Every structure is written in structure tokens, then in C-alpha cells.
């Protein structure tokens, strides 16, 4: 996943709202969001190469999302553990989010750069191995957050663009307007060159990756996802997948009550 908007207790009716795009190589095999055969309570997509995932929620309300930290100049571990395991292990486990995040922080050196948010209902914790103090975790209070391929709430043009687009979205009408969320997530507005981040890529590549939604033949936005939990426990997970041309291919919607 490469960009996610997270609203925690920002609306009285919907204490949890996540809207996200996952960017990946089009050739990398991936399963679309569905209950896992090995853990039927978990609803998530799955990376068929390493077996992990980037975003998911359980029927009990445990949720997690992951982004890679992008800086080609960083030196990672020689034999890194798959970052998708971080989401998978939380969703399939039973540790409290804070306890889990603190354990991850102690093992962050085993992974390439990552950002991880884990939570239960409308409580969440952020941890990343490229923060100023990677052994610390950050409890997330009520508010709106955007996470891309740098630190939480880094003001990259694409994060500020998504914050602006979704910050005005009327969450109270969510169930009738999820299609509108997908439309907003499909924003392909590039950043002007003078605002592009420097992550070690060439200028053309930085331009390509500077929009919330990415279209290119080999790499781009593979799916958009919406996760939301109503104050009465009603939960939604909707996923829309795309081909290399950015055209919709599949739609999956899951509705249940948090147990």
C-alpha cells in the first residue's frame, strides 16, 4: 500500500474510516480481499509471493495497514523479513495493539523501511522503523491522518492532496456514497517538480509516484479500499481492483457486525 487516509473518532457515527490505495508491480501475484481460509475472521487481500498483506480487518474489529518507507539510499538488512507479516500477524493474533506495536518496534531492524498502524475499533497505534526513535510507538488520538511512503503525516503533495479531498467528504452518508470515495481515491494529479520529494529516484519516477493514484504499464495502483466501522458495530470493507491502464476489474464488498 502506498497511501492511506485514516479518520479516528472524527465523526460521531463512524469512529473508524480508512480509504487507501495499494501500489505494486502489476506482475506480482495478489489475491483480492476476502475472508482467509486459514483465518475466516480475517478479511484482507494477500500477497501470493510472501503470504502477507498490506491492509485488513477482522470480524472482531482488529485492523492494520502498512506502507513501505521509500528512500533508495537507506541500507536495509541483508535478509529482511517480509513486511506484510506485520499486518498478517496482528490480524491473526490477539495481542493488544499497543503491546504488539512495542514488540514490532524492538524487531524493526529485521525489516526494510516500513510504517505500520494497528488498532482495535477506533483506537490505534503507529510504529515505524525510520522514525526519529524507532523503538517508540505513537498512540493516535482522535483526528485525521494520512500515511504514504514517508513518516505519518509527512506533507508530501500527494498526502496533502488526499487530505484535502477526503477531509471534506461527508462521512455521515458513507453507505450511500462509497463510490464517491473510490472516485476521490482515483486522483491522478501530479505534483509540480519543485514540490517533489527526493527519495533517491530519478525525476521521471518521482513525477510518476507523486499522485494519489498511479497508472503505468509495469507499476501502479492495483486496488483501492474502504474500511469503516459504525458506532453501532456495523462494519464495511469494500475493495476495487484495477488493471495496468487504471480500469476497474473487480469489486468486492463485505458487510458484517463487529462481534
PDB file of C-alpha atoms in Angstrom:
ATOM      1  CA  UNK A   1       0.000   0.000   0.000  1.00  0.00           C
ATOM      2  CA  UNK A   2       1.272   3.466  -0.807  1.00  0.00           C
ATOM      3  CA  UNK A   3      -1.225   5.931   0.599  1.00  0.00           C
ATOM      4  CA  UNK A   4      -3.929   5.773   3.245  1.00  0.00           C
ATOM      5  CA  UNK A   5      -6.319   8.253   4.832  1.00  0.00           C
ATOM      6  CA  UNK A   6      -7.362   7.379   8.377  1.00  0.00           C
ATOM      7  CA  UNK A   7     -10.068   9.133  10.404  1.00  0.00           C
ATOM      8  CA  UNK A   8     -10.319   8.128  14.072  1.00  0.00           C
ATOM      9  CA  UNK A   9     -13.300   9.374  16.067  1.00  0.00           C
ATOM     10  CA  UNK A  10     -13.560  12.229  13.591  1.00  0.00           C
ATOM     11  CA  UNK A  11     -17.282  11.661  13.103  1.00  0.00           C
ATOM     12  CA  UNK A  12     -19.849  10.659  15.753  1.00  0.00           C
ATOM     13  CA  UNK A  13     -21.413   7.967  13.556  1.00  0.00           C
ATOM     14  CA  UNK A  14     -18.263   6.474  12.025  1.00  0.00           C
ATOM     15  CA  UNK A  15     -15.412   6.292  14.578  1.00  0.00           C
ATOM     16  CA  UNK A  16     -13.216   4.394  12.102  1.00  0.00           C
ATOM     17  CA  UNK A  17     -12.805   5.291   8.440  1.00  0.00           C
ATOM     18  CA  UNK A  18      -9.919   4.214   6.193  1.00  0.00           C
ATOM     19  CA  UNK A  19      -9.548   4.952   2.475  1.00  0.00           C
ATOM     20  CA  UNK A  20      -6.407   3.638   0.804  1.00  0.00           C
ATOM     21  CA  UNK A  21      -4.622   2.848  -2.444  1.00  0.00           C
ATOM     22  CA  UNK A  22      -2.189  -0.022  -2.807  1.00  0.00           C
ATOM     23  CA  UNK A  23       0.555   0.463  -5.395  1.00  0.00           C
ATOM     24  CA  UNK A  24       2.582  -2.518  -6.595  1.00  0.00           C
ATOM     25  CA  UNK A  25       4.170  -4.173  -9.602  1.00  0.00           C
ATOM     26  CA  UNK A  26       1.365  -5.412 -11.848  1.00  0.00           C
ATOM     27  CA  UNK A  27       3.169  -8.718 -12.326  1.00  0.00           C
ATOM     28  CA  UNK A  28       3.238  -9.523  -8.587  1.00  0.00           C
ATOM     29  CA  UNK A  29       0.577 -12.187  -7.882  1.00  0.00           C
ATOM     30  CA  UNK A  30      -2.075 -10.977  -5.449  1.00  0.00           C
ATOM     31  CA  UNK A  31      -5.345 -12.317  -4.067  1.00  0.00           C
ATOM     32  CA  UNK A  32      -8.211  -9.859  -3.760  1.00  0.00           C
ATOM     33  CA  UNK A  33      -9.823  -9.085  -0.416  1.00  0.00           C
ATOM     34  CA  UNK A  34     -11.762 -11.986   1.073  1.00  0.00           C
ATOM     35  CA  UNK A  35     -12.022 -13.967   4.314  1.00  0.00           C
ATOM     36  CA  UNK A  36      -8.895 -16.094   4.646  1.00  0.00           C
ATOM     37  CA  UNK A  37      -9.357 -19.848   4.563  1.00  0.00           C
ATOM     38  CA  UNK A  38      -6.770 -20.245   7.340  1.00  0.00           C
ATOM     39  CA  UNK A  39      -8.357 -17.483   9.456  1.00  0.00           C
ATOM     40  CA  UNK A  40     -12.009 -16.934   8.418  1.00  0.00           C
ATOM     41  CA  UNK A  41     -12.360 -13.984  10.799  1.00  0.00           C
ATOM     42  CA  UNK A  42      -9.758 -12.014   8.813  1.00  0.00           C
ATOM     43  CA  UNK A  43     -10.797 -10.087   5.700  1.00  0.00           C
ATOM     44  CA  UNK A  44      -7.855  -8.892   3.616  1.00  0.00           C
ATOM     45  CA  UNK A  45      -6.071  -9.226   0.324  1.00  0.00           C
ATOM     46  CA  UNK A  46      -2.971 -11.387   0.195  1.00  0.00           C
ATOM     47  CA  UNK A  47       0.434 -11.129  -1.438  1.00  0.00           C
ATOM     48  CA  UNK A  48       0.941 -14.528  -3.060  1.00  0.00           C
ATOM     49  CA  UNK A  49       4.730 -14.123  -3.140  1.00  0.00           C
ATOM     50  CA  UNK A  50       5.411 -13.677   0.591  1.00  0.00           C
ATOM     51  CA  UNK A  51       1.999 -14.569   2.053  1.00  0.00           C
ATOM     52  CA  UNK A  52       1.431 -11.331   3.942  1.00  0.00           C
ATOM     53  CA  UNK A  53      -0.895  -8.393   3.396  1.00  0.00           C
ATOM     54  CA  UNK A  54      -0.960  -4.598   3.421  1.00  0.00           C
ATOM     55  CA  UNK A  55      -4.404  -3.826   4.844  1.00  0.00           C
ATOM     56  CA  UNK A  56      -7.092  -5.788   6.595  1.00  0.00           C
ATOM     57  CA  UNK A  57      -9.642  -6.044   9.358  1.00  0.00           C
ATOM     58  CA  UNK A  58     -11.005  -8.886  11.447  1.00  0.00           C
ATOM     59  CA  UNK A  59     -14.644  -9.542  12.215  1.00  0.00           C
ATOM     60  CA  UNK A  60     -13.853  -8.523  15.811  1.00  0.00           C
ATOM     61  CA  UNK A  61     -12.639  -5.086  14.706  1.00  0.00           C
ATOM     62  CA  UNK A  62      -8.861  -5.546  14.717  1.00  0.00           C
ATOM     63  CA  UNK A  63      -7.381  -3.602  11.803  1.00  0.00           C
ATOM     64  CA  UNK A  64      -3.935  -2.904  10.407  1.00  0.00           C
ATOM     65  CA  UNK A  65      -2.373  -1.058   7.494  1.00  0.00           C
ATOM     66  CA  UNK A  66       1.175  -0.932   6.183  1.00  0.00           C
ATOM     67  CA  UNK A  67       3.188   1.267   3.845  1.00  0.00           C
ATOM     68  CA  UNK A  68       6.786   0.982   2.742  1.00  0.00           C
ATOM     69  CA  UNK A  69       9.198   3.788   3.643  1.00  0.00           C
ATOM     70  CA  UNK A  70      10.751   4.890   0.362  1.00  0.00           C
ATOM     71  CA  UNK A  71      14.367   6.063   0.310  1.00  0.00           C
ATOM     72  CA  UNK A  72      16.672   4.182  -2.038  1.00  0.00           C
ATOM     73  CA  UNK A  73      19.715   5.459  -0.153  1.00  0.00           C
ATOM     74  CA  UNK A  74      18.840   3.538   3.010  1.00  0.00           C
ATOM     75  CA  UNK A  75      20.747   0.373   3.836  1.00  0.00           C
ATOM     76  CA  UNK A  76      18.364  -2.433   4.772  1.00  0.00           C
ATOM     77  CA  UNK A  77      19.035  -5.818   6.383  1.00  0.00           C
ATOM     78  CA  UNK A  78      20.775  -8.455   4.272  1.00  0.00           C
ATOM     79  CA  UNK A  79      17.931 -10.953   4.705  1.00  0.00           C
ATOM     80  CA  UNK A  80      14.829  -8.896   5.508  1.00  0.00           C
ATOM     81  CA  UNK A  81      11.630 -10.389   6.854  1.00  0.00           C
ATOM     82  CA  UNK A  82       8.582  -9.665   4.678  1.00  0.00           C
ATOM     83  CA  UNK A  83       6.852  -6.509   5.877  1.00  0.00           C
ATOM     84  CA  UNK A  84       3.460  -7.993   5.023  1.00  0.00           C
ATOM     85  CA  UNK A  85       3.925 -10.304   8.015  1.00  0.00           C
ATOM     86  CA  UNK A  86       3.456  -7.293  10.300  1.00  0.00           C
ATOM     87  CA  UNK A  87      -0.175  -6.860   9.250  1.00  0.00           C
ATOM     88  CA  UNK A  88      -0.847 -10.575   8.970  1.00  0.00           C
ATOM     89  CA  UNK A  89       0.451 -11.370  12.457  1.00  0.00           C
ATOM     90  CA  UNK A  90      -1.621  -8.646  14.092  1.00  0.00           C
ATOM     91  CA  UNK A  91      -4.846  -9.587  12.334  1.00  0.00           C
ATOM     92  CA  UNK A  92      -4.462 -13.276  13.149  1.00  0.00           C
ATOM     93  CA  UNK A  93      -3.272 -12.701  16.727  1.00  0.00           C
ATOM     94  CA  UNK A  94      -4.860 -11.424  19.911  1.00  0.00           C
ATOM     95  CA  UNK A  95      -2.300  -9.026  21.384  1.00  0.00           C
ATOM     96  CA  UNK A  96      -3.414  -5.532  22.328  1.00  0.00           C
ATOM     97  CA  UNK A  97      -2.428  -3.034  19.631  1.00  0.00           C
ATOM     98  CA  UNK A  98      -0.014  -1.148  21.898  1.00  0.00           C
ATOM     99  CA  UNK A  99       1.658  -4.353  23.089  1.00  0.00           C
ATOM    100  CA  UNK A 100       2.007  -5.614  19.537  1.00  0.00           C
ATOM    101  CA  UNK A 101       3.400  -2.312  18.251  1.00  0.00           C
ATOM    102  CA  UNK A 102       6.001  -2.209  21.032  1.00  0.00           C
ATOM    103  CA  UNK A 103       7.118  -5.726  20.167  1.00  0.00           C
ATOM    104  CA  UNK A 104       7.393  -4.730  16.499  1.00  0.00           C
ATOM    105  CA  UNK A 105       9.448  -1.661  17.442  1.00  0.00           C
ATOM    106  CA  UNK A 106      12.022  -3.901  19.118  1.00  0.00           C
ATOM    107  CA  UNK A 107      12.327  -6.006  15.958  1.00  0.00           C
ATOM    108  CA  UNK A 108      12.156  -3.207  13.388  1.00  0.00           C
ATOM    109  CA  UNK A 109      15.758  -3.730  12.277  1.00  0.00           C
ATOM    110  CA  UNK A 110      14.744  -7.046  10.696  1.00  0.00           C
ATOM    111  CA  UNK A 111      12.644  -5.292   8.036  1.00  0.00           C
ATOM    112  CA  UNK A 112      13.181  -2.854   5.229  1.00  0.00           C
ATOM    113  CA  UNK A 113      11.677   0.579   5.871  1.00  0.00           C
ATOM    114  CA  UNK A 114       8.036   0.445   6.953  1.00  0.00           C
ATOM    115  CA  UNK A 115       5.153   2.299   8.594  1.00  0.00           C
ATOM    116  CA  UNK A 116       2.527   0.315  10.480  1.00  0.00           C
ATOM    117  CA  UNK A 117      -0.762   1.310  12.077  1.00  0.00           C
ATOM    118  CA  UNK A 118      -2.581  -1.285  14.171  1.00  0.00           C
ATOM    119  CA  UNK A 119      -5.768  -0.847  16.134  1.00  0.00           C
ATOM    120  CA  UNK A 120      -8.986  -2.140  17.601  1.00  0.00           C
ATOM    121  CA  UNK A 121     -12.276  -0.355  16.947  1.00  0.00           C
ATOM    122  CA  UNK A 122     -11.344   3.362  16.982  1.00  0.00           C
ATOM    123  CA  UNK A 123      -8.100   3.097  18.967  1.00  0.00           C
ATOM    124  CA  UNK A 124      -4.834   2.848  17.063  1.00  0.00           C
ATOM    125  CA  UNK A 125      -1.047   2.989  17.387  1.00  0.00           C
ATOM    126  CA  UNK A 126       1.608   3.968  14.836  1.00  0.00           C
ATOM    127  CA  UNK A 127       5.100   2.475  14.647  1.00  0.00           C
ATOM    128  CA  UNK A 128       7.819   2.751  12.009  1.00  0.00           C
ATOM    129  CA  UNK A 129      11.455   1.751  11.772  1.00  0.00           C
ATOM    130  CA  UNK A 130      12.560   5.036  10.173  1.00  0.00           C
ATOM    131  CA  UNK A 131      11.180   7.440  12.779  1.00  0.00           C
ATOM    132  CA  UNK A 132      13.457   9.615  14.922  1.00  0.00           C
ATOM    133  CA  UNK A 133      13.238   6.955  17.636  1.00  0.00           C
ATOM    134  CA  UNK A 134      12.198   3.660  16.024  1.00  0.00           C
ATOM    135  CA  UNK A 135      11.838   1.988  19.436  1.00  0.00           C
ATOM    136  CA  UNK A 136       8.941   4.300  20.318  1.00  0.00           C
ATOM    137  CA  UNK A 137       5.298   3.897  19.361  1.00  0.00           C
ATOM    138  CA  UNK A 138       2.799   6.711  18.861  1.00  0.00           C
ATOM    139  CA  UNK A 139      -0.768   6.360  20.158  1.00  0.00           C
ATOM    140  CA  UNK A 140      -3.126   8.051  17.712  1.00  0.00           C
ATOM    141  CA  UNK A 141      -5.695  10.389  19.190  1.00  0.00           C
ATOM    142  CA  UNK A 142      -8.930  11.479  17.583  1.00  0.00           C
ATOM    143  CA  UNK A 143      -8.291  13.106  14.227  1.00  0.00           C
ATOM    144  CA  UNK A 144      -7.464  12.649  10.577  1.00  0.00           C
ATOM    145  CA  UNK A 145      -4.161  11.179   9.398  1.00  0.00           C
ATOM    146  CA  UNK A 146      -2.539  10.493   6.038  1.00  0.00           C
ATOM    147  CA  UNK A 147       0.239   7.946   5.556  1.00  0.00           C
ATOM    148  CA  UNK A 148       2.228   7.399   2.382  1.00  0.00           C
ATOM    149  CA  UNK A 149       5.807   6.246   1.820  1.00  0.00           C
ATOM    150  CA  UNK A 150       7.450   8.513   4.370  1.00  0.00           C
ATOM    151  CA  UNK A 151       6.526   9.167   8.008  1.00  0.00           C
ATOM    152  CA  UNK A 152       2.976   9.612   9.286  1.00  0.00           C
ATOM    153  CA  UNK A 153       1.546  12.967   8.158  1.00  0.00           C
ATOM    154  CA  UNK A 154       4.631  13.937   6.144  1.00  0.00           C
ATOM    155  CA  UNK A 155       3.401  16.787   3.964  1.00  0.00           C
ATOM    156  CA  UNK A 156       4.159  15.315   0.557  1.00  0.00           C
ATOM    157  CA  UNK A 157       1.971  16.802  -2.202  1.00  0.00           C
ATOM    158  CA  UNK A 158       0.075  13.516  -2.619  1.00  0.00           C
ATOM    159  CA  UNK A 159      -0.694  13.228   1.103  1.00  0.00           C
ATOM    160  CA  UNK A 160      -1.904  16.818   1.289  1.00  0.00           C
ATOM    161  CA  UNK A 161      -3.945  16.273  -1.862  1.00  0.00           C
ATOM    162  CA  UNK A 162      -5.705  13.242  -0.373  1.00  0.00           C
ATOM    163  CA  UNK A 163      -6.195  15.012   2.952  1.00  0.00           C
ATOM    164  CA  UNK A 164      -7.922  17.856   1.105  1.00  0.00           C
ATOM    165  CA  UNK A 165     -10.096  15.546  -1.000  1.00  0.00           C
ATOM    166  CA  UNK A 166     -11.262  13.269   1.811  1.00  0.00           C
ATOM    167  CA  UNK A 167     -11.213  15.845   4.581  1.00  0.00           C
ATOM    168  CA  UNK A 168     -14.380  17.351   3.105  1.00  0.00           C
ATOM    169  CA  UNK A 169     -16.075  14.033   2.361  1.00  0.00           C
ATOM    170  CA  UNK A 170     -19.426  13.731   4.214  1.00  0.00           C
ATOM    171  CA  UNK A 171     -18.751  10.529   6.152  1.00  0.00           C
ATOM    172  CA  UNK A 172     -22.300  10.518   7.535  1.00  0.00           C
ATOM    173  CA  UNK A 173     -23.503   9.468   4.064  1.00  0.00           C
ATOM    174  CA  UNK A 174     -20.804   6.817   3.639  1.00  0.00           C
ATOM    175  CA  UNK A 175     -23.019   3.811   2.970  1.00  0.00           C
ATOM    176  CA  UNK A 176     -24.738   5.638   0.103  1.00  0.00           C
ATOM    177  CA  UNK A 177     -21.575   7.153  -1.330  1.00  0.00           C
ATOM    178  CA  UNK A 178     -18.705   4.658  -1.184  1.00  0.00           C
ATOM    179  CA  UNK A 179     -18.452   5.017  -4.956  1.00  0.00           C
ATOM    180  CA  UNK A 180     -17.620   8.671  -4.382  1.00  0.00           C
ATOM    181  CA  UNK A 181     -14.749   7.675  -2.086  1.00  0.00           C
ATOM    182  CA  UNK A 182     -13.355   5.474  -4.853  1.00  0.00           C
ATOM    183  CA  UNK A 183     -13.633   8.390  -7.279  1.00  0.00           C
ATOM    184  CA  UNK A 184     -11.634  10.606  -4.909  1.00  0.00           C
ATOM    185  CA  UNK A 185      -9.001   7.905  -4.442  1.00  0.00           C
ATOM    186  CA  UNK A 186      -8.543   7.778  -8.207  1.00  0.00           C
ATOM    187  CA  UNK A 187      -6.989  11.245  -8.308  1.00  0.00           C
ATOM    188  CA  UNK A 188      -4.069  11.342 -10.751  1.00  0.00           C
ATOM    189  CA  UNK A 189      -2.987  14.936 -10.136  1.00  0.00           C
ATOM    190  CA  UNK A 190       0.840  15.028 -10.247  1.00  0.00           C
ATOM    191  CA  UNK A 191       2.915  17.281  -8.025  1.00  0.00           C
ATOM    192  CA  UNK A 192       4.823  20.185  -9.570  1.00  0.00           C
ATOM    193  CA  UNK A 193       8.518  19.441  -9.904  1.00  0.00           C
ATOM    194  CA  UNK A 194       9.586  21.929  -7.227  1.00  0.00           C
ATOM    195  CA  UNK A 195       7.462  20.098  -4.630  1.00  0.00           C
ATOM    196  CA  UNK A 196       8.563  16.557  -5.476  1.00  0.00           C
ATOM    197  CA  UNK A 197      10.186  14.620  -2.627  1.00  0.00           C
ATOM    198  CA  UNK A 198      13.742  13.372  -3.011  1.00  0.00           C
ATOM    199  CA  UNK A 199      13.704   9.638  -2.305  1.00  0.00           C
ATOM    200  CA  UNK A 200      16.648   8.643  -4.469  1.00  0.00           C
ATOM    201  CA  UNK A 201      14.642   8.089  -7.652  1.00  0.00           C
ATOM    202  CA  UNK A 202      15.145   9.892 -10.948  1.00  0.00           C
ATOM    203  CA  UNK A 203      12.918  12.869 -11.722  1.00  0.00           C
ATOM    204  CA  UNK A 204      10.621  10.982 -14.100  1.00  0.00           C
ATOM    205  CA  UNK A 205       9.942   8.302 -11.493  1.00  0.00           C
ATOM    206  CA  UNK A 206       9.317  10.829  -8.717  1.00  0.00           C
ATOM    207  CA  UNK A 207       6.789  12.513 -11.010  1.00  0.00           C
ATOM    208  CA  UNK A 208       5.020   9.219 -11.691  1.00  0.00           C
ATOM    209  CA  UNK A 209       4.721   8.392  -7.995  1.00  0.00           C
ATOM    210  CA  UNK A 210       3.612  11.880  -6.945  1.00  0.00           C
ATOM    211  CA  UNK A 211      -0.147  11.413  -7.448  1.00  0.00           C
ATOM    212  CA  UNK A 212      -2.504   9.538  -5.095  1.00  0.00           C
ATOM    213  CA  UNK A 213      -3.457   7.161  -7.940  1.00  0.00           C
ATOM    214  CA  UNK A 214      -0.684   5.830 -10.196  1.00  0.00           C
ATOM    215  CA  UNK A 215      -1.029   4.497 -13.738  1.00  0.00           C
ATOM    216  CA  UNK A 216       1.864   2.951 -15.674  1.00  0.00           C
ATOM    217  CA  UNK A 217       2.402  -0.302 -17.607  1.00  0.00           C
ATOM    218  CA  UNK A 218       4.581  -2.060 -15.025  1.00  0.00           C
ATOM    219  CA  UNK A 219       3.752  -0.453 -11.677  1.00  0.00           C
ATOM    220  CA  UNK A 220       0.727   1.345 -10.367  1.00  0.00           C
ATOM    221  CA  UNK A 221      -2.338   1.360  -8.162  1.00  0.00           C
ATOM    222  CA  UNK A 222      -3.584  -2.214  -8.005  1.00  0.00           C
ATOM    223  CA  UNK A 223      -6.565  -1.622  -5.733  1.00  0.00           C
ATOM    224  CA  UNK A 224      -8.454   0.942  -3.673  1.00  0.00           C
ATOM    225  CA  UNK A 225     -10.005   0.016  -0.341  1.00  0.00           C
ATOM    226  CA  UNK A 226     -12.501   1.475   2.103  1.00  0.00           C
ATOM    227  CA  UNK A 227     -12.842   0.199   5.663  1.00  0.00           C
ATOM    228  CA  UNK A 228     -15.353   1.742   8.052  1.00  0.00           C
ATOM    229  CA  UNK A 229     -16.965   0.854  11.370  1.00  0.00           C
ATOM    230  CA  UNK A 230     -20.188   2.494  12.553  1.00  0.00           C
ATOM    231  CA  UNK A 231     -20.749   3.319  16.224  1.00  0.00           C
ATOM    232  CA  UNK A 232     -23.369   0.546  16.371  1.00  0.00           C
ATOM    233  CA  UNK A 233     -20.781  -2.034  15.255  1.00  0.00           C
ATOM    234  CA  UNK A 234     -21.788  -2.205  11.618  1.00  0.00           C
ATOM    235  CA  UNK A 235     -18.645  -2.717   9.512  1.00  0.00           C
ATOM    236  CA  UNK A 236     -17.796  -2.283   5.827  1.00  0.00           C
ATOM    237  CA  UNK A 237     -14.844  -3.406   3.728  1.00  0.00           C
ATOM    238  CA  UNK A 238     -15.056  -2.511   0.036  1.00  0.00           C
ATOM    239  CA  UNK A 239     -12.288  -3.107  -2.485  1.00  0.00           C
ATOM    240  CA  UNK A 240     -11.967  -2.080  -6.129  1.00  0.00           C
ATOM    241  CA  UNK A 241      -9.169  -3.565  -8.255  1.00  0.00           C
ATOM    242  CA  UNK A 242      -7.572  -2.119 -11.389  1.00  0.00           C
ATOM    243  CA  UNK A 243      -5.615  -3.242 -14.441  1.00  0.00           C
ATOM    244  CA  UNK A 244      -2.384  -1.555 -15.667  1.00  0.00           C
ATOM    245  CA  UNK A 245      -4.465   1.005 -17.579  1.00  0.00           C
ATOM    246  CA  UNK A 246      -6.203   2.063 -14.371  1.00  0.00           C
ATOM    247  CA  UNK A 247      -9.509   0.500 -15.425  1.00  0.00           C
ATOM    248  CA  UNK A 248     -11.712  -1.250 -12.881  1.00  0.00           C
ATOM    249  CA  UNK A 249     -11.623  -5.050 -12.966  1.00  0.00           C
ATOM    250  CA  UNK A 250     -13.321  -6.381  -9.801  1.00  0.00           C
ATOM    251  CA  UNK A 251     -15.415  -5.064  -6.906  1.00  0.00           C
ATOM    252  CA  UNK A 252     -15.779  -6.809  -3.553  1.00  0.00           C
ATOM    253  CA  UNK A 253     -17.967  -5.645  -0.653  1.00  0.00           C
ATOM    254  CA  UNK A 254     -18.147  -7.157   2.817  1.00  0.00           C
ATOM    255  CA  UNK A 255     -20.697  -6.145   5.465  1.00  0.00           C
ATOM    256  CA  UNK A 256     -20.923  -7.556   8.990  1.00  0.00           C
ATOM    257  CA  UNK A 257     -21.401  -6.604  12.635  1.00  0.00           C
ATOM    258  CA  UNK A 258     -18.366  -6.410  14.912  1.00  0.00           C
ATOM    259  CA  UNK A 259     -18.543  -9.352  17.298  1.00  0.00           C
TER     260      UNK A 259
END
